Short mmCIF file of N, CA and C in Angstrom, two decimals:
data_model
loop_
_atom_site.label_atom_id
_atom_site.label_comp_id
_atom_site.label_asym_id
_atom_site.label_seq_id
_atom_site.Cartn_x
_atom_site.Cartn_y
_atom_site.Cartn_z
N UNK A 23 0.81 -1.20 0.00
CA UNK A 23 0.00 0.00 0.00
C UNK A 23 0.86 1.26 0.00
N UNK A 24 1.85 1.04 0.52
CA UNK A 24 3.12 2.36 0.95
C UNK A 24 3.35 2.67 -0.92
N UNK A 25 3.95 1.42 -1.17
CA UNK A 25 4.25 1.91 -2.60
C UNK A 25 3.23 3.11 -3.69
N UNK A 26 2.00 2.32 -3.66
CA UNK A 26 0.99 3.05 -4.31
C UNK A 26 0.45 4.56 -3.95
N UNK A 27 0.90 4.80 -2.53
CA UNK A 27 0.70 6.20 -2.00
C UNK A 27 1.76 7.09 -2.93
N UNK A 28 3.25 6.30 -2.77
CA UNK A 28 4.71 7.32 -3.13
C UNK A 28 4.53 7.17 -4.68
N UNK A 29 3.84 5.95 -5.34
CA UNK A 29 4.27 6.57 -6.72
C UNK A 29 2.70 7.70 -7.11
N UNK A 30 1.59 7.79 -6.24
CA UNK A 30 0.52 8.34 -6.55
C UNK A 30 1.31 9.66 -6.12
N UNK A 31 2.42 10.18 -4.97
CA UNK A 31 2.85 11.78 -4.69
C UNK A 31 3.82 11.86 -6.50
N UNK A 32 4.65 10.70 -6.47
CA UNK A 32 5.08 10.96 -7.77
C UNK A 32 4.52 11.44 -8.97
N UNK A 33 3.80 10.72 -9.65
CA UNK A 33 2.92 11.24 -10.14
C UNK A 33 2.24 12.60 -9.73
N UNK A 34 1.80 12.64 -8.99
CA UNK A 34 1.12 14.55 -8.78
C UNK A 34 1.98 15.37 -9.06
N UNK A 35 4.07 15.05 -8.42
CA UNK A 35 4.70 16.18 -8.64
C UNK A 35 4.93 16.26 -10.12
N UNK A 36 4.79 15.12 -11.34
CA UNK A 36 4.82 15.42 -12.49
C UNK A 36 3.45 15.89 -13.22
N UNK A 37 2.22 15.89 -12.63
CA UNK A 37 1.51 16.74 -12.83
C UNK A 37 1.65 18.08 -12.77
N UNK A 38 2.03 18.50 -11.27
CA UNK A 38 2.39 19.81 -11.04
C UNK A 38 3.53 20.57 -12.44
N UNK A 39 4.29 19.21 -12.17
CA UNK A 39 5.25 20.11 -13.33
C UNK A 39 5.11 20.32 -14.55
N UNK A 40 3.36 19.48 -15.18
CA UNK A 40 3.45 19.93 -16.42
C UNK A 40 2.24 21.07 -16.57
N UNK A 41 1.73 21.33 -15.22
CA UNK A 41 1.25 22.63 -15.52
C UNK A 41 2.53 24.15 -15.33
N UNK A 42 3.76 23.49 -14.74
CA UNK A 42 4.58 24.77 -14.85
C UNK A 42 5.28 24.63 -15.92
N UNK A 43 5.48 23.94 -16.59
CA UNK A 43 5.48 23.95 -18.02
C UNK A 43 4.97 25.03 -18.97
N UNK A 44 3.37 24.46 -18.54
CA UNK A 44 2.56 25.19 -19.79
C UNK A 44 2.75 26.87 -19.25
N UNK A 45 3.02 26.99 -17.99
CA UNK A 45 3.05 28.38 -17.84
C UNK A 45 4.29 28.75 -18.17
N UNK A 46 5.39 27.91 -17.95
CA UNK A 46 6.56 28.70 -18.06
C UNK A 46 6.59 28.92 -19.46
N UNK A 47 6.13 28.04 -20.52
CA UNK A 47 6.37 28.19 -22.19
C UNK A 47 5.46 29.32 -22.35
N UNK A 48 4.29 29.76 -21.81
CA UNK A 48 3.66 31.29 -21.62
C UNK A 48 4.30 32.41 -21.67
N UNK A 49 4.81 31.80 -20.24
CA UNK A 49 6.49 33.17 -20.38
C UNK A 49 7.05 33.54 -21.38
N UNK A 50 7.45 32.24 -21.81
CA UNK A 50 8.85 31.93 -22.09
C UNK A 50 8.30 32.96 -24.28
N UNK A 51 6.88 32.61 -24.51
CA UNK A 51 6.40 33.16 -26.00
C UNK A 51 6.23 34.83 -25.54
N UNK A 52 5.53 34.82 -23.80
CA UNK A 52 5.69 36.77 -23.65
C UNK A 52 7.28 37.23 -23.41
N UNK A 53 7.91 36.62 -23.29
CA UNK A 53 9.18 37.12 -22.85
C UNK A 53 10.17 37.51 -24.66
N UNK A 54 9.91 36.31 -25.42
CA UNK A 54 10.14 36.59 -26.39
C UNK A 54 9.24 37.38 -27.52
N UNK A 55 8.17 37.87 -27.73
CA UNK A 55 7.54 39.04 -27.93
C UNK A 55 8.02 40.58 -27.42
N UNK A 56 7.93 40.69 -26.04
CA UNK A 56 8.29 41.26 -26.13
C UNK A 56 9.76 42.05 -26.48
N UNK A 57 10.71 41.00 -26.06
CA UNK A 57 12.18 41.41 -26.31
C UNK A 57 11.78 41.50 -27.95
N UNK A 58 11.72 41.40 -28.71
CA UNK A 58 11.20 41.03 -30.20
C UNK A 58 11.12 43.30 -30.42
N UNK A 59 9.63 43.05 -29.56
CA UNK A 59 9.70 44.73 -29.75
C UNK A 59 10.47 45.59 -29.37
N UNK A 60 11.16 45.31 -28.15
CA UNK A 60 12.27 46.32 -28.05
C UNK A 60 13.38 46.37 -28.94
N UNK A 61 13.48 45.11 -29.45
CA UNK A 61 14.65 45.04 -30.63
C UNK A 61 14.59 45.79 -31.95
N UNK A 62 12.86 46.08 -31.57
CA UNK A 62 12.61 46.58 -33.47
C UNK A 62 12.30 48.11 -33.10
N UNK A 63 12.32 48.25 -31.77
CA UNK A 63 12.32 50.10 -31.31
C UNK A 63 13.26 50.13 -31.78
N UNK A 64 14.33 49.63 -31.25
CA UNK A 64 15.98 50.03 -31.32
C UNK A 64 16.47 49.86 -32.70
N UNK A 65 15.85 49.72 -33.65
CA UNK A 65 16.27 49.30 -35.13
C UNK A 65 17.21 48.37 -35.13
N UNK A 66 17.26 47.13 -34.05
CA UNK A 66 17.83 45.95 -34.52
C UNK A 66 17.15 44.85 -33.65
N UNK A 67 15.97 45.20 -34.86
CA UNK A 67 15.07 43.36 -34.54
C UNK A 67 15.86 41.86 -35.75
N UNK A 68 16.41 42.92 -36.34
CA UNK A 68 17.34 41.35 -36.79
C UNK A 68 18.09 40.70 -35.50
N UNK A 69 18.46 40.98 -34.95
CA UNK A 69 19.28 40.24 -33.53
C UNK A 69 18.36 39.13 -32.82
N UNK A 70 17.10 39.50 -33.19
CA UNK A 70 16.00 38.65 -32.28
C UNK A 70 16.62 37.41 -32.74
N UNK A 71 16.19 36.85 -33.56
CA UNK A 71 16.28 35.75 -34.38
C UNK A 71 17.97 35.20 -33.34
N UNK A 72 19.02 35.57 -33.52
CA UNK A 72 20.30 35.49 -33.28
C UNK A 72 20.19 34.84 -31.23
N UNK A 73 19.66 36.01 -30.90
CA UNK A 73 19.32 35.86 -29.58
C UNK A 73 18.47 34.02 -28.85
N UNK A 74 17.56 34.09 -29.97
CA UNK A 74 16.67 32.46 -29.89
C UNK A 74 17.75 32.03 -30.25
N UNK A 75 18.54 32.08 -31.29
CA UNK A 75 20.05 30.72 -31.51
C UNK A 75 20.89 30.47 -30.54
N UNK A 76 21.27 31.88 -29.93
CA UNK A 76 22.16 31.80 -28.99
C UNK A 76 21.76 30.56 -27.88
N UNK A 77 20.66 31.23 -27.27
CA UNK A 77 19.76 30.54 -26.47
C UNK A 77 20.01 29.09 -26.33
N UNK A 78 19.25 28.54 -27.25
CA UNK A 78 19.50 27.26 -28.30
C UNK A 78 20.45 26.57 -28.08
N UNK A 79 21.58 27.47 -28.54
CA UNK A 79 23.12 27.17 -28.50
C UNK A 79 23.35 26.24 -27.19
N UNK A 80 23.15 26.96 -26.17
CA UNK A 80 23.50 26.81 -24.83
C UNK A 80 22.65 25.60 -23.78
N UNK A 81 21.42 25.86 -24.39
CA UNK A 81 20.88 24.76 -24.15
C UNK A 81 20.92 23.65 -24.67
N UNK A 82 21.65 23.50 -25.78
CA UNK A 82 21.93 21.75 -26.47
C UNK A 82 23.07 21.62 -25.19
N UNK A 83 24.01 22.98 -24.91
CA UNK A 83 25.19 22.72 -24.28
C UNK A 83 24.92 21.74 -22.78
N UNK A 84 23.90 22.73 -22.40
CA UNK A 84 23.50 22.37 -20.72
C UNK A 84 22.44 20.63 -20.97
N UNK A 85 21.96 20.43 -22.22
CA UNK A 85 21.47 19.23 -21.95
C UNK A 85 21.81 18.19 -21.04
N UNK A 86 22.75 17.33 -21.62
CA UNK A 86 23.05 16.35 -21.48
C UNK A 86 23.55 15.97 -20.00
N UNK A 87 24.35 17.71 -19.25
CA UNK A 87 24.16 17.58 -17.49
C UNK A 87 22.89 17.71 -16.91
N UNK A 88 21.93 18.67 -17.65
CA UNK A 88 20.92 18.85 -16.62
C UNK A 88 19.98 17.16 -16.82
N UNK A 89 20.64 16.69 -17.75
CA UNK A 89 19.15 15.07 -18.16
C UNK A 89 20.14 14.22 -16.98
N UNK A 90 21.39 14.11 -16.77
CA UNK A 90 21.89 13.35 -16.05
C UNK A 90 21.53 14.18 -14.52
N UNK A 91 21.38 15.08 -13.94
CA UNK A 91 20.87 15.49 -12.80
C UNK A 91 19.48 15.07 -12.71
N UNK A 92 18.69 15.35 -13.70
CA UNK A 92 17.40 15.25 -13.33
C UNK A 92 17.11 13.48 -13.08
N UNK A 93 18.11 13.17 -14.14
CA UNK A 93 17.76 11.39 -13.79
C UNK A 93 18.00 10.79 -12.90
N UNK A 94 18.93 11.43 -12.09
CA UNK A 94 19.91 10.58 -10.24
C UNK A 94 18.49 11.29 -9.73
N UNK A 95 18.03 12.33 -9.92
CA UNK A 95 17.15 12.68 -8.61
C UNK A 95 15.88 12.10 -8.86
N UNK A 96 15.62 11.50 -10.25
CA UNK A 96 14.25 11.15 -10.19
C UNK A 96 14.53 9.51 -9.79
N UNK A 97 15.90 8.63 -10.08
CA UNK A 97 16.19 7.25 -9.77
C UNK A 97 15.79 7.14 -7.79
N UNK A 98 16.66 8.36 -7.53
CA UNK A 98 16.28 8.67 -5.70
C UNK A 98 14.99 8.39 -5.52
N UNK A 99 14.19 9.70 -6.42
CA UNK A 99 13.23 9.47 -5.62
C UNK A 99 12.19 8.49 -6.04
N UNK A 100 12.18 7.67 -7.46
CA UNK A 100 11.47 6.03 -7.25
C UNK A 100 11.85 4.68 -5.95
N UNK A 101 13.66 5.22 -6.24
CA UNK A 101 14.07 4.43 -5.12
C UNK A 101 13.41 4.15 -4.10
N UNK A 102 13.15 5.45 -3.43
CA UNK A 102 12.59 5.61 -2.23
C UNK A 102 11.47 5.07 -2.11
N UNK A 103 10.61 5.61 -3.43
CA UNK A 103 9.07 5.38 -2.58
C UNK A 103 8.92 3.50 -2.69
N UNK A 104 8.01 3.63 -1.98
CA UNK A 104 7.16 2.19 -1.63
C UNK A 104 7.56 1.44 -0.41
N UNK A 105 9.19 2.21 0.21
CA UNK A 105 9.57 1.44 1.56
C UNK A 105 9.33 2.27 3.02
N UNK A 106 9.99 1.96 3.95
CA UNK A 106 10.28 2.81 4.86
C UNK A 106 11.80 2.65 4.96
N UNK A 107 12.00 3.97 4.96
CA UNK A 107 14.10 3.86 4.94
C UNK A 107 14.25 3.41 6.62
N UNK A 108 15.27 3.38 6.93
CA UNK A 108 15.87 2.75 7.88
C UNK A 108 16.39 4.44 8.19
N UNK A 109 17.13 4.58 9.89
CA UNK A 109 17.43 6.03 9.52
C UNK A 109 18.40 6.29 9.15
N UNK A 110 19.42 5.55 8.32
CA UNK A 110 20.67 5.75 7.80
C UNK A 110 20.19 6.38 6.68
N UNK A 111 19.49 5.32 5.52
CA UNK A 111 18.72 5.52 4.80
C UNK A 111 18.00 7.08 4.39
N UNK A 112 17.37 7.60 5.46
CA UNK A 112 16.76 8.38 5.83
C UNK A 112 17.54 9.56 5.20
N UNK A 113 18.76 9.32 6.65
CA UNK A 113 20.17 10.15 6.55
C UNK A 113 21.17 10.81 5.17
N UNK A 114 21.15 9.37 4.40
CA UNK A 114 21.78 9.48 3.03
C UNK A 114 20.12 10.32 2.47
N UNK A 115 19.29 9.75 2.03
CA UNK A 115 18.20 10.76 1.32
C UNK A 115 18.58 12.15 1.79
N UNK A 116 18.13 12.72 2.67
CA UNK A 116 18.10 13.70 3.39
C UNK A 116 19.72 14.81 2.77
N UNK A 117 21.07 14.15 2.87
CA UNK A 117 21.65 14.49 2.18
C UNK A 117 22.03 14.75 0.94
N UNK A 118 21.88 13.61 0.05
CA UNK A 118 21.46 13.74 -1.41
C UNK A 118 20.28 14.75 -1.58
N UNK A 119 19.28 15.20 -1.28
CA UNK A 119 18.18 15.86 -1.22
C UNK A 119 18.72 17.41 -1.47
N UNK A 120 19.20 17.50 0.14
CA UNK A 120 19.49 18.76 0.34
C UNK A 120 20.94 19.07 -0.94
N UNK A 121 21.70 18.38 -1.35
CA UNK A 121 22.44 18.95 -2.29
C UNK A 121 21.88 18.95 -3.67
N UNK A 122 21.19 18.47 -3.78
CA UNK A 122 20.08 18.71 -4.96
C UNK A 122 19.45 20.27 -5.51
N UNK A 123 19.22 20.46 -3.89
CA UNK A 123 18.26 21.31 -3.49
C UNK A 123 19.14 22.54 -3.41
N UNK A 124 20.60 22.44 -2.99
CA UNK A 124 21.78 23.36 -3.26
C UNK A 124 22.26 23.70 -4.81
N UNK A 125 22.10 22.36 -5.28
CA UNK A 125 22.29 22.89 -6.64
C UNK A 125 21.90 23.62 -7.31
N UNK A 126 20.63 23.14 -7.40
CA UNK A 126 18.92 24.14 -7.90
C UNK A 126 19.17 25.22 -7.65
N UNK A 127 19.65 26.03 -6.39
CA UNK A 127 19.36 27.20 -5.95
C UNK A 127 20.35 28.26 -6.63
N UNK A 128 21.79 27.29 -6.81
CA UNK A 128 23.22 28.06 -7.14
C UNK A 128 23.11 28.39 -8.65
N UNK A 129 22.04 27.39 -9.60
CA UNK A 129 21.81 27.27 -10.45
C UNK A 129 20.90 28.68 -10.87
N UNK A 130 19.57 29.06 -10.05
CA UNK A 130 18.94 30.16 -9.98
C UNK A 130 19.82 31.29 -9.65
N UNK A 131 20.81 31.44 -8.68
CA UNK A 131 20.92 32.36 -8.01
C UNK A 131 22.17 32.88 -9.40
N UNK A 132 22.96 32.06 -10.10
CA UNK A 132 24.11 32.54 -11.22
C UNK A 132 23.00 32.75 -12.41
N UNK A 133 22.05 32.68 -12.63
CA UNK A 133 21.22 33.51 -13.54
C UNK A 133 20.47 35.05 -12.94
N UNK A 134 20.19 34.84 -11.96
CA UNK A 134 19.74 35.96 -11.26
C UNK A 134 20.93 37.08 -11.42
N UNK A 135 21.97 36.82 -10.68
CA UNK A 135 22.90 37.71 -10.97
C UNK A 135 23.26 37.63 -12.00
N UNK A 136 23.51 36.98 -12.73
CA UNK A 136 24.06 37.57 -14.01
C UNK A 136 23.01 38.17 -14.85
N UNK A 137 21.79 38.39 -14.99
CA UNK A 137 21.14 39.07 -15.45
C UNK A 137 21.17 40.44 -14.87
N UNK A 138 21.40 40.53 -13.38
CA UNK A 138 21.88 41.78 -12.78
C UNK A 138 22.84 42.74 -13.20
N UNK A 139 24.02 41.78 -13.13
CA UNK A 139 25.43 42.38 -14.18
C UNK A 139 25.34 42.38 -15.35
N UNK A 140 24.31 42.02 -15.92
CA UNK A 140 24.53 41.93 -17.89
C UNK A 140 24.32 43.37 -17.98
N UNK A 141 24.42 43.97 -18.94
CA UNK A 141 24.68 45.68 -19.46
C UNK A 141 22.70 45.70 -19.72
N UNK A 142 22.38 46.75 -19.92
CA UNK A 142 20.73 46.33 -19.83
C UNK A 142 20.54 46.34 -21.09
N UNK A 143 20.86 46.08 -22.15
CA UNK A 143 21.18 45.59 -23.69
C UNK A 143 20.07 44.80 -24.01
N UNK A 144 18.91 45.09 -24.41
CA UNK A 144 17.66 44.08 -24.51
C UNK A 144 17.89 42.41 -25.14
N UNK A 145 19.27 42.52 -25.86
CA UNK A 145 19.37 41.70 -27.16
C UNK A 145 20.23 40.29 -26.08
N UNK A 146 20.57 41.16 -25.09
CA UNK A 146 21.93 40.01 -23.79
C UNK A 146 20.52 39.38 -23.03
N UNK A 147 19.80 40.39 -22.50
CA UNK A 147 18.74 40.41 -21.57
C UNK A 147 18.02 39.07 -22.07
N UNK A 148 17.82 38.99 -23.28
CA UNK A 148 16.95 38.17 -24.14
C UNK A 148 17.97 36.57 -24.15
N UNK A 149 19.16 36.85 -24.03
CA UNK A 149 19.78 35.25 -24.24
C UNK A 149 19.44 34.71 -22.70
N UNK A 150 19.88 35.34 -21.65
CA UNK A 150 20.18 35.52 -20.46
C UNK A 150 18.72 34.76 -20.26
N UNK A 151 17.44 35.13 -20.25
CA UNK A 151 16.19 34.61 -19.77
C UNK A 151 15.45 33.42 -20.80
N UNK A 152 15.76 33.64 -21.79
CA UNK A 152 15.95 32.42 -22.94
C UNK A 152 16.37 31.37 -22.33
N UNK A 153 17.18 31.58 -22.01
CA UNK A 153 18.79 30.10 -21.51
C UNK A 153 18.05 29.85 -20.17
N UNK A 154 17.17 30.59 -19.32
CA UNK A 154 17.21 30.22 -18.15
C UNK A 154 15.85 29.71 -17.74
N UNK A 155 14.41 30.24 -18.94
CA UNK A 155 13.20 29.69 -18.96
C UNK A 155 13.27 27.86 -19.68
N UNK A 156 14.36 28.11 -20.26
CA UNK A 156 14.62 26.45 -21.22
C UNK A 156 15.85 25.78 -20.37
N UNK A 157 16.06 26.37 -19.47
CA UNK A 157 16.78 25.60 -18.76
C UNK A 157 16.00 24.40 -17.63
N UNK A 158 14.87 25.65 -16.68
CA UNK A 158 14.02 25.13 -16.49
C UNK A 158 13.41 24.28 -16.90
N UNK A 159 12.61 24.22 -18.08
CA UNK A 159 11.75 23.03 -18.78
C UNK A 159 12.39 22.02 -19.11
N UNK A 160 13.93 22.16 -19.37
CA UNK A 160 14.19 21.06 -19.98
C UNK A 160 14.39 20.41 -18.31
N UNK A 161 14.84 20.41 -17.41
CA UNK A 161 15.23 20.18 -16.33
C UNK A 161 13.64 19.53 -15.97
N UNK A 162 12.31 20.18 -15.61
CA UNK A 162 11.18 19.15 -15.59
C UNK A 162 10.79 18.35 -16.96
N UNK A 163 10.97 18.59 -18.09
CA UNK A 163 10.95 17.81 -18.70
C UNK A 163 11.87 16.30 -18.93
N UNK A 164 12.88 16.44 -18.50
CA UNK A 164 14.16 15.27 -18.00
C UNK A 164 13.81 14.77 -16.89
N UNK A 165 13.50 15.35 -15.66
CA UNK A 165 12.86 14.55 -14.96
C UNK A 165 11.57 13.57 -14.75
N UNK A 166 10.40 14.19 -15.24
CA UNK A 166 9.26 13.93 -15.80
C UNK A 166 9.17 12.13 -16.83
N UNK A 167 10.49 12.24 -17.91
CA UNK A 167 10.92 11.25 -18.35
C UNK A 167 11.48 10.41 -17.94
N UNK A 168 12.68 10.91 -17.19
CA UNK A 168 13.34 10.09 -16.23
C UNK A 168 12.18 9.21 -15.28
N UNK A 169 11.46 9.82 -14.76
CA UNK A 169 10.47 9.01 -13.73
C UNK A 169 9.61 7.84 -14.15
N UNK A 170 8.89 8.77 -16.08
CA UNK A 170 8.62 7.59 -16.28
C UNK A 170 9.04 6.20 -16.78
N UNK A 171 10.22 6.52 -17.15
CA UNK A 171 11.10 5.54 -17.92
C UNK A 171 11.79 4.26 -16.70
N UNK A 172 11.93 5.21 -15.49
CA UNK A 172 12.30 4.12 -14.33
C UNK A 172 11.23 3.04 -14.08
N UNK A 173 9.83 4.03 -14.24
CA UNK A 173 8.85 3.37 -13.40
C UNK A 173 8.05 2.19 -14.51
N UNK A 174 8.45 2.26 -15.01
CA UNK A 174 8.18 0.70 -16.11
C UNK A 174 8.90 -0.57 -15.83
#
């Protein structure tokens, strides 16, 4: 019965995540609209186009770590469900968790600032939140897969 509870929370958190999905790709079409118009105030909306490549660029780059992160944390957390850990068990989760959870944050916090320090250049502004709305998705989308691909 334990099992069927943890893969039923599993499941919900990949629910959850594919409604932040659909919102973040919301963003992610207003964010690029608008940078779009500031580019064509400034008489260089040709850059738009350049800016989505860049983007692009960086995210084929960041793939292949963020699919291997998202996959140890989604292997954890099938691992886990359906038992009761022991508190060593517990102990190791709890650690793996929390550096997970460190990562994530160091991960947010070097886009945050560096969007801070970028020059306010609409065309940087635009790679900068590009790279970091598709960083996101791909990151629940890798996990999302990852979970279901374990759980077969």
């Amino acid at each position: 019965m334990a099992a069927t509870l943890d893969l039923k929370k599993i499941n919900k958190t990949i629910k959850i995540f594919a409604v932040a999905q659909f919102g973040l790709i919301a963003l992610l079409v207003y964010t690029a609209v608008n940078f779009q118009q500031r580019l064509q105030a400034l008489n260089r909306g040709y850059r738009f186009m350049n800016g989505v490549l860049y983007a692009f660029v960086i995210q084929m780059l960041l793939f292949y770590p963020i699919y291997r992160f998202a996959a140890k944390e989604a292997e954890r957390d099938i691992d886990l469900a359906g038992k009761t850990p022991t508190q060593e068990e517990a102990k190791e989760f709890a650690k793996k968790k929390r550096w997970t959870d460190v990562t994530k944050m160091s991960v947010l916090g070097f886009y945050f600032i560096f969007a801070l320090a970028a020059p306010s250049d609409p065309f940087i502004l635009s790679v900068i939140i590009y790279s970091f709305l598709l960083t996101i998705l791909t990151y629940l989308q890798c996990y999302s897969f990852a979970v279901k691909k374990a759980s077969r």
